[in-house]
Coordinates of C-alpha atoms in Angstrom, one line a residue:
M1 CA -8.9 -6.7 12.6
T2 CA -10.4 -10.1 13.0
A3 CA -7.6 -12.8 11.4
L4 CA -5.3 -11.2 9.6
L5 CA -2.5 -11.8 11.7
V6 CA -2.8 -14.5 14.0
A7 CA -5.2 -16.5 11.3
V8 CA -1.9 -16.5 9.4
T9 CA -0.6 -20.3 9.2
A10 CA 2.2 -21.4 7.1
A11 CA 0.5 -19.8 3.7
G12 CA 1.6 -16.5 5.5
L13 CA -0.6 -13.2 5.3
P14 CA -4.1 -12.6 5.4
G15 CA -6.5 -14.9 3.9
S16 CA -7.9 -17.8 6.3
A17 CA -11.3 -17.9 6.6
S18 CA -11.8 -20.9 9.2
A19 CA -9.4 -19.3 11.9
D20 CA -11.6 -16.4 11.8
T21 CA -13.8 -16.9 14.0
N22 CA -11.8 -17.4 17.2
N23 CA -9.7 -13.8 16.7
N24 CA -10.9 -10.7 17.2
Q25 CA -8.8 -9.2 18.9
A26 CA -6.3 -9.6 15.5
H27 CA -7.3 -7.0 14.1
H28 CA -6.5 -3.2 15.4
P29 CA -7.6 -0.5 13.5
D30 CA -6.0 2.2 16.2
R31 CA -2.5 0.9 14.9
W32 CA -2.6 2.6 11.1
G33 CA -1.3 5.9 11.2
V34 CA 1.6 8.0 9.2
I35 CA 4.8 6.6 9.5
A36 CA 7.0 9.0 11.4
R37 CA 10.9 7.4 10.8
N38 CA 9.9 7.2 6.7
T39 CA 7.9 10.7 6.3
I40 CA 10.4 13.2 4.7
G41 CA 8.9 17.0 5.2
S42 CA 5.4 18.3 6.2
P43 CA 3.3 16.0 3.8
V44 CA -0.1 15.2 4.7
A45 CA -1.7 11.5 5.0
A46 CA -5.3 11.7 6.8
L47 CA -8.3 10.3 7.4
R48 CA -10.8 12.1 5.6
K49 CA -14.4 12.2 4.2
G50 CA -14.8 12.2 0.2
P51 CA -13.5 12.9 -1.9
Y52 CA -16.4 13.7 -4.1
G53 CA -17.0 14.9 -7.6
P54 CA -15.8 16.8 -9.0
F55 CA -18.1 18.9 -10.5
G56 CA -19.9 16.9 -14.2
V57 CA -18.6 13.5 -12.8
T58 CA -20.8 10.7 -12.2
G59 CA -21.2 7.2 -11.2
T60 CA -18.7 5.0 -9.4
A61 CA -15.8 7.7 -10.2
A62 CA -17.8 10.1 -8.2
S63 CA -17.6 9.4 -4.7
P64 CA -15.1 6.6 -2.5
P65 CA -15.8 3.3 -3.4
Y66 CA -15.9 2.1 0.4
G67 CA -18.2 4.6 2.8
Q68 CA -18.0 7.5 2.9
G69 CA -13.8 8.4 3.3
S70 CA -10.5 7.7 2.1
L71 CA -7.1 8.5 2.9
G72 CA -5.9 12.0 2.1
I73 CA -2.4 12.4 0.8
E74 CA -0.5 15.7 -0.4
V75 CA 3.4 15.7 -1.3
A76 CA 5.2 18.4 -2.2
N77 CA 8.4 18.1 -5.2
N78 CA 10.2 21.3 -3.9
S79 CA 10.0 22.2 0.0
T80 CA 13.0 20.0 1.4
T81 CA 16.9 21.8 1.9
L82 CA 17.6 17.4 1.4
T83 CA 18.6 16.5 -2.2
P84 CA 16.1 15.7 -3.7
P85 CA 14.1 18.5 -1.9
S86 CA 10.6 16.7 -2.2
E87 CA 8.5 14.6 0.7
K88 CA 7.9 11.5 1.4
V89 CA 5.2 10.5 3.5
D90 CA 4.3 6.4 4.0
F91 CA 0.4 5.6 6.5
G92 CA 0.7 2.2 7.4
N93 CA 0.8 -0.3 10.4
E94 CA 3.9 -0.7 12.0
V95 CA 2.9 -3.8 14.5
D96 CA 0.3 -6.4 13.2
F97 CA 1.8 -7.4 10.4
Y98 CA 5.5 -7.9 11.5
G99 CA 6.6 -11.8 10.8
K100 CA 3.8 -12.6 8.4
H101 CA 5.1 -14.5 5.0
L102 CA 5.3 -12.6 2.2
L103 CA 4.7 -14.9 -0.4
G104 CA 1.5 -15.8 1.3
L105 CA 0.6 -12.6 -0.2
R106 CA -2.1 -13.8 -3.1
R107 CA -4.0 -10.3 -3.6
V108 CA -3.2 -6.8 -3.1
G109 CA -4.0 -3.7 -4.6
F110 CA -6.3 -0.4 -4.1
H111 CA -8.4 2.7 -5.6
V112 CA -6.9 5.8 -6.1
F113 CA -8.4 9.8 -6.8
Q114 CA -6.3 10.8 -9.3
T115 CA -6.6 14.5 -10.9
G116 CA -5.4 15.5 -14.6
E117 CA -3.3 18.2 -11.6
N118 CA -1.7 15.5 -10.8
V119 CA -1.1 14.1 -14.1
S120 CA 0.5 17.5 -14.7
Y121 CA 3.1 17.5 -12.3
G122 CA 4.6 14.1 -13.7
G123 CA 3.2 12.6 -15.7
P124 CA 0.6 9.5 -16.1
A125 CA 2.3 7.6 -14.2
N126 CA 2.4 10.1 -10.9
M127 CA 1.1 7.7 -8.6
P128 CA 0.9 6.7 -4.9
N129 CA 2.7 2.8 -4.0
I130 CA 1.7 0.2 -2.0
R131 CA 5.3 -0.3 0.2
F132 CA 6.2 -3.2 2.5
E133 CA 9.4 -3.5 4.7
I134 CA 11.0 -6.2 4.9
D135 CA 13.2 -9.4 5.6
P136 CA 14.0 -10.4 2.8
D137 CA 15.9 -13.4 3.4
V138 CA 18.7 -13.7 0.8
T139 CA 21.5 -13.5 2.9
S140 CA 22.4 -13.7 6.7
T141 CA 23.8 -9.9 7.4
D142 CA 21.1 -8.1 5.1
D143 CA 17.5 -7.9 6.9
Y144 CA 16.4 -5.1 5.7
S145 CA 14.4 -4.0 2.6
T146 CA 11.7 -1.5 0.9
L147 CA 9.0 -3.3 -1.5
V148 CA 7.5 -1.3 -3.4
W149 CA 4.5 -1.9 -6.0
V150 CA 3.6 1.0 -8.4
P151 CA 0.6 0.9 -10.2
N152 CA 0.0 1.5 -13.8
A153 CA -1.8 5.1 -14.4
S154 CA -4.7 5.4 -13.7
P155 CA -7.8 4.7 -16.1
V156 CA -9.7 7.9 -14.5
T157 CA -8.6 11.0 -14.5
N158 CA -10.7 13.6 -12.2
G159 CA -12.2 10.5 -10.3
W160 CA -11.9 7.2 -8.5
S161 CA -10.4 5.1 -10.6
P162 CA -11.5 0.9 -10.5
F163 CA -9.6 -1.8 -8.7
L164 CA -5.9 -1.5 -9.5
D165 CA -4.6 -5.1 -8.7
A166 CA -0.8 -5.2 -8.3
T167 CA -0.8 -8.8 -8.5
T168 CA -1.9 -8.0 -12.3
T169 CA -0.3 -4.9 -13.4
G170 CA 2.6 -2.0 -12.5
Y171 CA 5.8 -3.7 -11.2
W172 CA 7.5 -3.8 -8.2
Y173 CA 10.7 -3.9 -7.0
L174 CA 13.0 -4.7 -4.2
T175 CA 15.1 -1.5 -2.8
G176 CA 17.9 -3.0 -2.2
G177 CA 18.5 -5.1 -5.0
E178 CA 18.2 -8.3 -3.1
T179 CA 17.1 -10.2 -6.3
S180 CA 17.2 -10.5 -9.3
C181 CA 14.1 -7.1 -9.2
N182 CA 15.4 -4.0 -8.4
Q183 CA 14.7 -0.3 -9.6
A184 CA 16.8 -1.1 -12.6
A185 CA 15.0 -4.0 -13.7
Q186 CA 11.4 -4.3 -12.9
C187 CA 8.9 -7.3 -11.9
T188 CA 5.8 -8.6 -12.2
F189 CA 3.9 -10.2 -9.1
T190 CA 4.3 -13.4 -10.2
Q191 CA 8.8 -12.8 -11.3
L192 CA 8.6 -11.1 -7.5
K193 CA 7.5 -14.1 -5.9
A194 CA 9.8 -16.5 -8.0
S195 CA 12.8 -14.2 -8.0
F196 CA 12.9 -15.4 -4.2
T197 CA 12.2 -18.7 -4.7
A198 CA 15.4 -18.8 -7.5
V199 CA 17.5 -18.0 -4.0
N200 CA 15.8 -20.1 -1.5
A201 CA 14.8 -17.3 0.7
R202 CA 11.6 -16.4 2.6
P203 CA 11.0 -13.2 2.9
T204 CA 9.0 -11.3 6.3
I205 CA 6.7 -8.5 6.7
Y206 CA 8.2 -5.6 9.3
T207 CA 5.3 -3.2 8.0
A208 CA 2.3 -2.4 5.3
A209 CA 1.7 1.4 4.2
V210 CA 0.4 3.1 1.1
G211 CA 2.3 6.1 0.2
K212 CA 4.2 9.1 -2.1
G213 CA 7.2 10.0 -2.9
R214 CA 10.1 11.3 -3.3
D215 CA 9.3 12.5 -7.2
F216 CA 6.6 14.4 -8.6
M217 CA 4.0 17.0 -6.4
W218 CA 0.8 14.6 -5.4
I219 CA -2.9 15.6 -4.0
G220 CA -5.1 12.6 -4.1
A221 CA -6.5 10.2 -2.3
V222 CA -6.8 6.4 -1.7
D223 CA -8.9 3.7 -0.5
G224 CA -9.9 0.4 -0.2
L225 CA -6.7 -1.5 0.3
R226 CA -6.4 -4.6 -0.4
L227 CA -4.3 -7.8 1.4
N228 CA -5.7 -10.7 0.7
D229 CA -8.8 -11.2 2.0
Y230 CA -9.0 -7.9 3.9
I231 CA -10.2 -4.7 2.9
Y232 CA -8.8 -1.7 4.4
D233 CA -11.8 1.1 4.1
F234 CA -10.1 4.5 5.2
E235 CA -12.7 6.6 7.1
P236 CA -12.8 9.7 8.9
D237 CA -13.3 7.7 12.2
G238 CA -10.4 5.5 11.4
V239 CA -9.6 2.5 9.4
K240 CA -12.6 -0.1 8.6
V241 CA -11.7 -3.7 8.2
R242 CA -13.9 -5.4 5.2
Q243 CA -13.9 -9.1 5.2
V244 CA -13.9 -10.2 1.3
R245 CA -15.9 -13.4 1.5

């Protein structure tokens, strides 16, 4: 993953094109996978071909936005003995984003393969998420929170969505309520950043992931996760890294 990490300066996350050429070892596609400690039940998050279609669908909605594959995700809503009984899965990278400055994030989002069945299970907003485990740096005693992006309903059902831009659509929140952005008072991307600067915090990242749960059953796919100037293309033989120029 050529320069996502080592090339980062004080700006934080990936995107320093000038430093890309000397850091070929900085991207590690083999470090992406299911984050076991963040998985509940027996969900599926697996690299796969397609999905293509379904029948009658044509154009960009009919095939993955990059390459031939995607990340297939399947979670059930009533399959564990826990409360709630629903499953959860995160597919991400626990190593390569560690220590990077969250406020350096400028572009983020992905493409989703949504189905009508998923809408029937949980409504139009039944969608996968992007999650960052972070050190919020708000107090000296609180060094952990999960930052979650919840997308709006996909504009395409039974096919692939266009790029869903997390900087302009959907909402964000922190699970620990460290700033004014929490599950009861969700924020835009701009408000999220302002909530940290308002308390002079410099949050850093532990992990980055896409996932689903714990709420409604969902069976679909994700592709083209974008983090600043890099797109993570989920393919059957691994995670490919594409630099946006």
